[in-house]
XYZ file of C-alpha atoms in Angstrom:
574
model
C 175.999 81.952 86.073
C 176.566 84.651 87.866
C 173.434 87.235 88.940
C 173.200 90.345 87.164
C 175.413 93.230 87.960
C 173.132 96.551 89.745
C 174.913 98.663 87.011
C 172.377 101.884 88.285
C 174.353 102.655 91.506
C 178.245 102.322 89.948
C 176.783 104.374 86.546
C 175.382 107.305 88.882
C 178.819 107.514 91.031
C 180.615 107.311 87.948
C 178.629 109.833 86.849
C 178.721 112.044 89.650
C 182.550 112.120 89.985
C 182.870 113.177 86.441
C 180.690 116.328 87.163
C 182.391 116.816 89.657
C 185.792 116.445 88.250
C 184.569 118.464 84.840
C 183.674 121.470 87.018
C 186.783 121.663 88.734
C 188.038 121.657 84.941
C 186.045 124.529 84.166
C 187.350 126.006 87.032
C 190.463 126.519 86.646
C 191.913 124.250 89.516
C 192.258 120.891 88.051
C 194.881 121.005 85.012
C 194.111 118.584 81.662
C 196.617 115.947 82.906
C 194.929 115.702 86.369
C 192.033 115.437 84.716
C 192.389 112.706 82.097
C 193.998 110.913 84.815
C 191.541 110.686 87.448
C 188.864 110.153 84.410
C 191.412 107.119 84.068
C 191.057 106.261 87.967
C 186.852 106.264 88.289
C 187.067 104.209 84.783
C 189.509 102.000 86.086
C 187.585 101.897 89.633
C 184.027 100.441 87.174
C 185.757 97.874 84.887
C 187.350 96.267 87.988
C 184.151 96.087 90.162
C 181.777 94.595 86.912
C 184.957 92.263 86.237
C 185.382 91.189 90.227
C 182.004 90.594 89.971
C 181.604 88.337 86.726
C 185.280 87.078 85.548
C 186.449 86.410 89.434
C 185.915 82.167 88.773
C 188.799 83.233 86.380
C 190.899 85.413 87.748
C 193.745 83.483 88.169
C 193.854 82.674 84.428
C 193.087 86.206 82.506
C 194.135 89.253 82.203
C 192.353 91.978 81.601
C 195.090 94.639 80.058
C 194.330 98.157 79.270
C 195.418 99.513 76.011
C 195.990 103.385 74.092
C 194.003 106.046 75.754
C 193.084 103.700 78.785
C 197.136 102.346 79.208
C 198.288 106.010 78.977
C 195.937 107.009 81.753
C 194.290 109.674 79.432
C 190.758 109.401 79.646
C 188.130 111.900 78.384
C 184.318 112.442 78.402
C 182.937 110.238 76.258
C 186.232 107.756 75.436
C 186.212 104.229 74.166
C 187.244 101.803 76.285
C 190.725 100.264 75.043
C 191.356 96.996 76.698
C 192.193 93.425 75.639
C 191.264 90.392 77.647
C 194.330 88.063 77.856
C 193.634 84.418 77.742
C 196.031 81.204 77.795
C 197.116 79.593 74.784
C 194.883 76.500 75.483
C 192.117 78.978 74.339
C 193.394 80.312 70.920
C 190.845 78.738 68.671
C 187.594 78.183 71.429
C 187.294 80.055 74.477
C 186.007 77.941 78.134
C 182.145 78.380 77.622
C 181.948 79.732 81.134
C 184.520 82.686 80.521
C 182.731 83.115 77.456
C 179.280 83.320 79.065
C 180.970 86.061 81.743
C 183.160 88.238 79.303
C 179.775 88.892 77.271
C 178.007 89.420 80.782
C 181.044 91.851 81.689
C 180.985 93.378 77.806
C 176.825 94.163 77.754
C 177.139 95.473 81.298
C 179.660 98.120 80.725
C 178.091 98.861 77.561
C 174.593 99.027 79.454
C 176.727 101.787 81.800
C 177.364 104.072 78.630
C 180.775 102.994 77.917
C 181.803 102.517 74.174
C 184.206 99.038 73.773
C 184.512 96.520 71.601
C 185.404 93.030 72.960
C 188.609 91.422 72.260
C 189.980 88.363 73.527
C 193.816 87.527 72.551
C 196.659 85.401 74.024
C 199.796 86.339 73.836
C 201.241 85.190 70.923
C 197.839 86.757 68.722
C 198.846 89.880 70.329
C 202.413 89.452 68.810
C 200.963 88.575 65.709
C 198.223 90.991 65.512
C 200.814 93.667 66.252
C 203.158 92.527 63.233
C 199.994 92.529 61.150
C 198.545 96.343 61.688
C 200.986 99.160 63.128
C 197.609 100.400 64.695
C 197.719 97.448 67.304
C 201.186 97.855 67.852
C 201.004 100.808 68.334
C 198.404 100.546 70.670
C 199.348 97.540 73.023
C 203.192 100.144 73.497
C 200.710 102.018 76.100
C 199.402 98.779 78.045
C 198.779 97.906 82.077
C 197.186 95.720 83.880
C 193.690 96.785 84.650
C 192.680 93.429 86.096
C 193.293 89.949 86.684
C 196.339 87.566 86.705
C 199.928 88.876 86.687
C 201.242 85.940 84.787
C 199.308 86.677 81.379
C 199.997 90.046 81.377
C 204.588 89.558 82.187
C 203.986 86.864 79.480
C 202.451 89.881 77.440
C 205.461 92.747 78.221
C 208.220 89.730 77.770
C 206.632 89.229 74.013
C 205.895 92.704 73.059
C 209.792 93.865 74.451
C 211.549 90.979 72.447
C 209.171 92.009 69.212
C 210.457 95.804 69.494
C 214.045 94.527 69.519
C 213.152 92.065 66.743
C 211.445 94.639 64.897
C 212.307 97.916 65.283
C 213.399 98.774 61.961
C 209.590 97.819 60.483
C 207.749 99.202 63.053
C 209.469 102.728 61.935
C 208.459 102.202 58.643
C 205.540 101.154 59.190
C 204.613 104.169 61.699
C 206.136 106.716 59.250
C 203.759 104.957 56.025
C 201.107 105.652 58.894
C 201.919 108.859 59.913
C 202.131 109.687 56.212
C 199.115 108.475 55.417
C 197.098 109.894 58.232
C 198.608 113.642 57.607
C 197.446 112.876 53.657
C 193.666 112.346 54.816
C 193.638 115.556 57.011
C 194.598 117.613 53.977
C 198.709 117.107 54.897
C 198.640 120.912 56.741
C 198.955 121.433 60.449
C 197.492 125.070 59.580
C 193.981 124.022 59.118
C 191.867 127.267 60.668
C 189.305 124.511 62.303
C 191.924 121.834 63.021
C 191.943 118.594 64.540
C 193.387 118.264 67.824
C 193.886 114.566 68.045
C 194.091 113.472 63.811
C 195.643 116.403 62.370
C 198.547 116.770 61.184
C 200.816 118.431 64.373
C 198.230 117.015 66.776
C 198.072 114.428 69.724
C 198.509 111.892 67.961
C 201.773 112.952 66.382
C 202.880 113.163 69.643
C 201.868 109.343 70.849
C 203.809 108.368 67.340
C 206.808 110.250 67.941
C 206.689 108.966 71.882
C 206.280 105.032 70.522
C 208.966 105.529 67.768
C 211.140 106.869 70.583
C 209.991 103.625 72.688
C 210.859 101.144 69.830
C 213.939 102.476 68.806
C 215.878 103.776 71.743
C 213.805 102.941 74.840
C 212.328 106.098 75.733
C 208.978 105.977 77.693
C 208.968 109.868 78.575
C 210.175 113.562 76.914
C 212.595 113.006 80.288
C 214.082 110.010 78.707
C 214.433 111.784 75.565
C 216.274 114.776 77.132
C 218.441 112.258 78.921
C 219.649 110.245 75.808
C 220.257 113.151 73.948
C 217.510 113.701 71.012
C 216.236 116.656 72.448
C 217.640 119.359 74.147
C 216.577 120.314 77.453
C 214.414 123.649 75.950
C 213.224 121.498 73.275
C 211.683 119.279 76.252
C 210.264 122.142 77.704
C 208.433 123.447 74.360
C 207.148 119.912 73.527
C 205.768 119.144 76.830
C 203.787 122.511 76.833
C 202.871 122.197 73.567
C 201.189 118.341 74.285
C 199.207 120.171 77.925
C 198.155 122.802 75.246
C 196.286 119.963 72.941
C 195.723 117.992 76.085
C 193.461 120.871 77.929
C 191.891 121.780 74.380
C 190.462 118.595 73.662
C 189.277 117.939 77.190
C 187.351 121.058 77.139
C 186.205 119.696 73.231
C 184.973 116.977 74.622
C 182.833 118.674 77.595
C 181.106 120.485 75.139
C 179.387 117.668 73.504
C 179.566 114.150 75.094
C 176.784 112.359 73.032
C 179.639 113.168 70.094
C 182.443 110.540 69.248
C 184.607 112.275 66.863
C 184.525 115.708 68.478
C 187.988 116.266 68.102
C 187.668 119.460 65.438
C 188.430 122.990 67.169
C 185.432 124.381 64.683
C 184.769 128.378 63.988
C 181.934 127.816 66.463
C 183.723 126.310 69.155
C 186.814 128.542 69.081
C 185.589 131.343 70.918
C 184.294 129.015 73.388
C 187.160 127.103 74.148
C 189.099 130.393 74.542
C 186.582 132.073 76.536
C 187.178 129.332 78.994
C 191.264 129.168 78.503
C 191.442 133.353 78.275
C 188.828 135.225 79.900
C 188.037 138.127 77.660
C 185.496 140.776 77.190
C 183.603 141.012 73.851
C 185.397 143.706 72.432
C 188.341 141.287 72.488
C 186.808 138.315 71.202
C 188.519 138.322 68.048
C 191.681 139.073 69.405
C 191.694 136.646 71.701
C 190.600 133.873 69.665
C 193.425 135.019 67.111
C 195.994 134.603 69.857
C 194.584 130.885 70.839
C 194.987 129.885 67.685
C 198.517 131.006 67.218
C 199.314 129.469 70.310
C 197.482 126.275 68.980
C 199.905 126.687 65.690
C 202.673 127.308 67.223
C 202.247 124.543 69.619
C 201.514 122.052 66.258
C 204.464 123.551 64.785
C 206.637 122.144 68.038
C 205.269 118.889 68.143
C 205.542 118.521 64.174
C 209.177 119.614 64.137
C 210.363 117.629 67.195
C 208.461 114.850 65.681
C 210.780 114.780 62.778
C 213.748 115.418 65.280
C 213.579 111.809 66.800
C 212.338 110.257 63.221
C 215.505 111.481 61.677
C 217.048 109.973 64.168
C 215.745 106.790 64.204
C 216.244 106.697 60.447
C 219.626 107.341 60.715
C 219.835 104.569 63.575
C 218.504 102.154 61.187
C 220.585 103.532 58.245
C 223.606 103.325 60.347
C 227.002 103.734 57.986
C 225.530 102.220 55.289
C 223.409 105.537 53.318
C 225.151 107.005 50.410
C 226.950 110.334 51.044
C 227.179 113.227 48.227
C 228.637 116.616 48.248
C 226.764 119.189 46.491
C 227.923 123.206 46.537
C 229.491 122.939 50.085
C 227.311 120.625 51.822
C 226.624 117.133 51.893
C 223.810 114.878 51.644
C 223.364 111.664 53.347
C 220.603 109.199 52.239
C 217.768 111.603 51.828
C 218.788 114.571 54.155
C 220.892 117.482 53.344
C 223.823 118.555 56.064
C 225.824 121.661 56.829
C 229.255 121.145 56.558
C 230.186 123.885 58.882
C 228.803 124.135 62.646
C 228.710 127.892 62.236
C 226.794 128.384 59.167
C 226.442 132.210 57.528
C 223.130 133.817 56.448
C 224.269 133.011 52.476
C 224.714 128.948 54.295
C 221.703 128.879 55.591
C 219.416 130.404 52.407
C 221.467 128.185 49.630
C 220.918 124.506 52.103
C 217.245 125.531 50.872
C 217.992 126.095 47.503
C 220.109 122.578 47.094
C 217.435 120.644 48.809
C 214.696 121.983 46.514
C 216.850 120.563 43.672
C 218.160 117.708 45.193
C 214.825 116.343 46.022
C 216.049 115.939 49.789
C 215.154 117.424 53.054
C 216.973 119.431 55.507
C 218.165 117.492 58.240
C 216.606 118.387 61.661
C 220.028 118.753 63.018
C 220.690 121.526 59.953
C 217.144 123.039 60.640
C 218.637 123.314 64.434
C 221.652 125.511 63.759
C 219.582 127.651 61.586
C 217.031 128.184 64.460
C 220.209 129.421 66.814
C 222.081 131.491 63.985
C 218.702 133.344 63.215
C 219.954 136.810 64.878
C 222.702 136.821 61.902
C 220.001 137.938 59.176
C 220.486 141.485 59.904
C 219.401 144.186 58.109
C 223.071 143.752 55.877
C 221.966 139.867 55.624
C 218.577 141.030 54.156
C 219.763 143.487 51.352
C 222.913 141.357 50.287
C 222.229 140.582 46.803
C 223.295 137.125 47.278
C 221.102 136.156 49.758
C 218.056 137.859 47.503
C 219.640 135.686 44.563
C 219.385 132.331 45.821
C 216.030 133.194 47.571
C 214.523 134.380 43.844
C 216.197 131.293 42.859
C 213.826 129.096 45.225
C 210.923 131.007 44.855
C 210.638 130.849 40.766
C 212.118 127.097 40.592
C 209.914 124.923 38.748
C 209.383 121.798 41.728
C 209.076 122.106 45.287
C 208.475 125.292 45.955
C 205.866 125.865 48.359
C 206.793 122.913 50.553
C 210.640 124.679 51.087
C 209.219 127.777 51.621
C 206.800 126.426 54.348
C 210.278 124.962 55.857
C 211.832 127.947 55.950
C 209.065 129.715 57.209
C 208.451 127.310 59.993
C 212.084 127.202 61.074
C 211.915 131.173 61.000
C 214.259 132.568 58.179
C 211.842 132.977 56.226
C 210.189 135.812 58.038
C 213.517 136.986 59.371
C 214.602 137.740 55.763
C 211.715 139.180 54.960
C 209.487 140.687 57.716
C 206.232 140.920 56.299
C 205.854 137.443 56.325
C 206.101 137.344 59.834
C 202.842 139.607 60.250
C 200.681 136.909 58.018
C 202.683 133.653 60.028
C 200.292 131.496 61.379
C 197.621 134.366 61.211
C 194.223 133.273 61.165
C 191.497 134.045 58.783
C 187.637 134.560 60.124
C 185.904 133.995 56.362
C 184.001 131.253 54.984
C 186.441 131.539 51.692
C 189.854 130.645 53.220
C 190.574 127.116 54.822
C 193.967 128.079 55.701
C 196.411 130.540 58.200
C 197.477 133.480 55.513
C 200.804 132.208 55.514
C 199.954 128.380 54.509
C 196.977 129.774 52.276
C 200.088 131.817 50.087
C 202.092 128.857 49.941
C 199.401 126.675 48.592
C 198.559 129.616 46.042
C 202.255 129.609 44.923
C 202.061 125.533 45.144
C 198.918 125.840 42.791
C 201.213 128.452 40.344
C 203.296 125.469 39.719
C 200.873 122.896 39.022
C 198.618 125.020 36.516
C 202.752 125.276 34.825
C 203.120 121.669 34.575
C 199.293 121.048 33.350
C 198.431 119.859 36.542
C 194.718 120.937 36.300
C 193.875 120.445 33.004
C 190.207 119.729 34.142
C 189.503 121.921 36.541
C 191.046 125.009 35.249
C 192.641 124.138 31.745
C 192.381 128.218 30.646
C 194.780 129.075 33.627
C 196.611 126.238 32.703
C 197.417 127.609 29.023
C 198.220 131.033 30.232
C 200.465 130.002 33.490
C 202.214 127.989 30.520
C 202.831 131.156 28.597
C 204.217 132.989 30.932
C 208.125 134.634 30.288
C 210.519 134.275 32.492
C 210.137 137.952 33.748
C 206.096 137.445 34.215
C 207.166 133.869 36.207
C 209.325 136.500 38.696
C 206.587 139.227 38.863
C 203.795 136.275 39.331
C 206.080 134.505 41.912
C 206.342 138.008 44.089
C 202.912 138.602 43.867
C 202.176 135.690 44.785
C 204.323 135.357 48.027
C 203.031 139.240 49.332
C 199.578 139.012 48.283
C 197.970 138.859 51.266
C 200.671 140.026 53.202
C 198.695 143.232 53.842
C 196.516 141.174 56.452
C 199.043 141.806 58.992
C 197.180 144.568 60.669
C 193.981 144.481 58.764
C 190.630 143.280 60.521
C 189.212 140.555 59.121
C 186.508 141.446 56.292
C 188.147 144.880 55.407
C 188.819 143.175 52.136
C 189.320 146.861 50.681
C 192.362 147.646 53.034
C 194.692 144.493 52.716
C 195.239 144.228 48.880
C 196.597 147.877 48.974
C 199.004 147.245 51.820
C 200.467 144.286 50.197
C 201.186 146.489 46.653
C 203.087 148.440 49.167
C 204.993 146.155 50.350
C 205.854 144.655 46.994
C 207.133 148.250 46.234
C 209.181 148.410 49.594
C 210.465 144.891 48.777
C 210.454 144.112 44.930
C 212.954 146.002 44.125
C 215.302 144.457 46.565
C 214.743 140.630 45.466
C 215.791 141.393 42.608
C 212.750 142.837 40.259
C 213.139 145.323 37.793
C 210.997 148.998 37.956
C 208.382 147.893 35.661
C 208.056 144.098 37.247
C 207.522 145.188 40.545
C 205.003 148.000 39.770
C 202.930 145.165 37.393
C 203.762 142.895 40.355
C 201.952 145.633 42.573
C 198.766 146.033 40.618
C 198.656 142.284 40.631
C 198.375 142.426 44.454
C 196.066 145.392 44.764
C 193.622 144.433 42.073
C 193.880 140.220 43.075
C 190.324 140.496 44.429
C 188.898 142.809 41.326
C 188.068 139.315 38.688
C 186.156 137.652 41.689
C 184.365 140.618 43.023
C 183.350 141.490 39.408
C 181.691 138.103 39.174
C 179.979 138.046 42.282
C 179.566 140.999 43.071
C 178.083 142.995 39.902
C 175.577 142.397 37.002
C 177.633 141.200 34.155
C 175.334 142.281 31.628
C 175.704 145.882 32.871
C 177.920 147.829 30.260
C 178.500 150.145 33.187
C 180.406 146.822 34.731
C 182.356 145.616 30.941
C 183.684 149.396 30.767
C 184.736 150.002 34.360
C 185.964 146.208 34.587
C 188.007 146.786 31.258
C 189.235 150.539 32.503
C 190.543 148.759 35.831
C 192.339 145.803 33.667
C 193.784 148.314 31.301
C 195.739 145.739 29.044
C 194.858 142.401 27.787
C 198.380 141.005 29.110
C 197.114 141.973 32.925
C 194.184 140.192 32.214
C 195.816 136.916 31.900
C 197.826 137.268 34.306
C 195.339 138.355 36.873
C 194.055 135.003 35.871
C 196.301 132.705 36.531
């Protein structure tokens, strides 16, 4: 058996170079990709020495094979170790009592050094099978290298994995979308979380790994360069999703400094924001909520990249796999193939590019990335003229007061960027943060899901938690569904240039704009001035409740004086 391993000395040098590289993180003059990869290097440096020293009778029969984080050279304070011993076939049921007794030396030592790992011993073919059986080791073993060991094992290893991506493909897609799916689901299926998480959520890091192992499995692609190079992303589109992946890189390195002792400190929290920024953006304190405003839109914006690209190379793998064989429809001048909706033109007009909204709301199909593209370079045609044609406010009244889908095509279009070219003060409130304890959203995303909850309470949706709303959103005409839809959309589209906590200010700037704008989407006089006092008295029912004593007649009389009709008071309830 082999003596014990002086773990002290390799811990303290390992620990030393991490200050040392951390600082020069702080600093300013080592970037987030230098620094997860010589994180990578010292790590690799210690498993290598406590493995020379306890596995080297074996060493011509194992191989010890870094996985995820540790096979993508991306290491930060406070990682798991990610590695898989590889052992011969001869061992799949009972592992050689020796290696046994040194793999658990090797394991306790490292563990004894601070590292987090969990030991797993695989050959080959359990690798294979363990990938077919969770999409998480799949996944996983796409980012692999040799950390130690044989070469053998490990060729053995790529020869197995490359003939199961061939082999496979087509599940692993499906599988990684379910996943992807799933995942987005648990972190509330919104990239504009205002305390987000960086690696999890939904626009994050790991959206980015999924997209770069779908592009692996289905078209080869180990890089964004590859990418470019085959054609599923342009050469700007390379550019924006390789700065937007150093963006989440660098913020959840400097995460991670703040709190080692922590493993799931991946959440940019309300605390932690300034911080981080402080450190990215050096401002004064007079700036500090300007500052952290702008990282956070950069953050967004950044998400909103990686999310979109994302679905760039998914499509395209889905239409890989689909090859000739997905139904194709027509439908009002455009046509839909499998579940994604085409232009038919390569020049669409404004009146194109609103309706492809309006058919895939009803259609029950998404834009194809490809259509989302041509919009994004034929956004300078919604002109003022584009704006005020009453066709184009037609179809768009036409989305906003359907009955399904609503909020989740006007977060499309918002994301893509019509949305707040056809109507500008949406573009104030886009990805605009919100410094409360009441509001778990950007504005923007927060008035989608308030329009998204509109159309629930209609279709008894919440008949538990809020069954009176329910009854009255069911009431509601078809001229109160327009006014309550408008309302809806510009109701706290007055936080544009409002500080945050001037709740006072913001509700009167959005009746404003419901008056500047109403009128033009198609409202009559008298909808868009009841649509207006929606917006300026939204706050009025919670502040009454909150805010004042209730058995005050002072606070019935001035309530009811405010309300002025029982018909606004339903309606300022739903």
């Amino acid at each position: 058996m082999s003596k014990p391993f002086d773990y002290k000395e390799a811990r303290d040098s390992f620990r030393a170079k991490e200050a040392e590289f951390l600082g020069e993180l702080r600093g300013g003059t080592m970037t987030a990709r230098e620094f997860t990869r010589a994180m990578s290097n010292i790590t690799d440096g210690v498993v290598r020495q406590v493995a020379d020293h306890y596995l080297k009778a074996q060493e011509s029969q194992v191989s010890l094979v870094f996985s995820g984080g540790n096979g993508r050279e991306e290491i930060y304070p406070g990682s798991d170790l990610d590695f898989i011993l590889i052992v011969p076939e001869s061992m799949s049921e009972t592992l050689d009592p020796e290696l046994e007794r040194n793999f658990s030396s090797f394991q306790t030592t490292l563990w004894d050094m601070g590292f987090k790992t969990e030991p797993i011993v695989r050959t080959v073919k359990q690798c294979s099978q363990a990938s077919l059986e969770d999409i998480i080791n799949w996944s996983s073993l796409l980012d692999r290298r040799l950390a130690w060991g044989a070469v053998g094992p490990m060729q053995e290893l790529d020869a197995e994995m490359t003939a199961l991506n061939a082999a496979q493909w087509e599940e692993f897609i499906d599988q990684k979308l379910a996943e992807t799916a799933k995942r987005h689901e648990k972190q509330s299926d919104s990239r504009y979380i205002v305390q987000p998480d960086i690696k999890e959520g939904k626009g994050g890091l790991r959206d980015f790994q999924s997209m770069m192992w779908i592009a692996e499995v289905a078209f080869s692609c180990e890089t964004v360069s590859d990418l470019e190079e085959k054609g599923l992303i342009s050469g700007p589109e390379a550019k924006r999703i390789q700065q937007a992946y150093d963006f989440l890189l660098e913020a959840r390195c400097h995460l991670h400094t703040q709190n080692t002792s922590q493993k799931h400190n991946n959440i940019l929290k309300a605390e932690l924001q300034p911080v981080i920024t402080k450190i990215m953006t050096d401002y004064t304190p007079d700036q500090r909520q300007e500052a952290v405003e702008d990282y956070m839109r950069r953050y967004f914006r950044h998400a909103r990249d990686i999310g979109f690209l994302t679905s760039v190379v998914s499509a395209a793998a889905l239409d890989k796999k689909a090859g000739f064989a997905a139904p194709v429809s027509r439908v009002e001048g455009f046509h839909i193939r499998g579940d994604k909706i085409h232009f038919d033109t390569d020049n669409p007009v404004p009146l194109e590019m609103m309706k492809i909204f309006r058919v895939a709301q009803q259609e029950h199909v998404e834009v194809h990335p490809d259509a989302l593209r041509q919009i994004r370079r034929s956004l300078s045609k919604f002109d003022d003229k584009a704006r005020k044609d009453p066709q184009n406010n037609k179809v768009f009244m036409e989305i906003l007061t359907a009955r399904e889908n609503v909020a989740d095509t006007l977060r499309k279009m918002q994301e893509v960027g019509i949305l707040p070219k056809f109507l500008p003060p949406l573009d104030g409130i886009d990805m605009r943060m919100q410094f409360d304890p009441y509001h778990a959203y950007t504005v923007d995303e927060h008035t989608f899901q308030a329009i998204g909850h509109l159309g629930t309470l209609e279709a008894r949706g919440y008949e538990k938690e809020a069954k009176l709303a329910g009854d009255l959103a069911a009431e509601l005409s078809d001229s109160e569904r327009r006014v309550m839809a408008v309302a809806l959309l510009l109701h706290d589209a007055g936080k544009d240039k409002v500080e945050t906590g001037d709740e006072e200010e913001h509700p009167v700037r959005g009746a404003e704009m419901v008056r500047e704008y109403g009128r033009r989407l198609g409202l009559e006089d008298r909808e868009a001035e009841r649509a207006a006092w929606l917006v300026e008295n939204h706050l009025l029912l919670a502040h009454t409740a909150l805010r004042r004593d209730l058995a005050d007649p002072w606070t019935v009389e001035t309530f009811a004086g405010k309300m002025g009709t029982e018909r606004n008071l339903r309606l300022l309830t739903v």
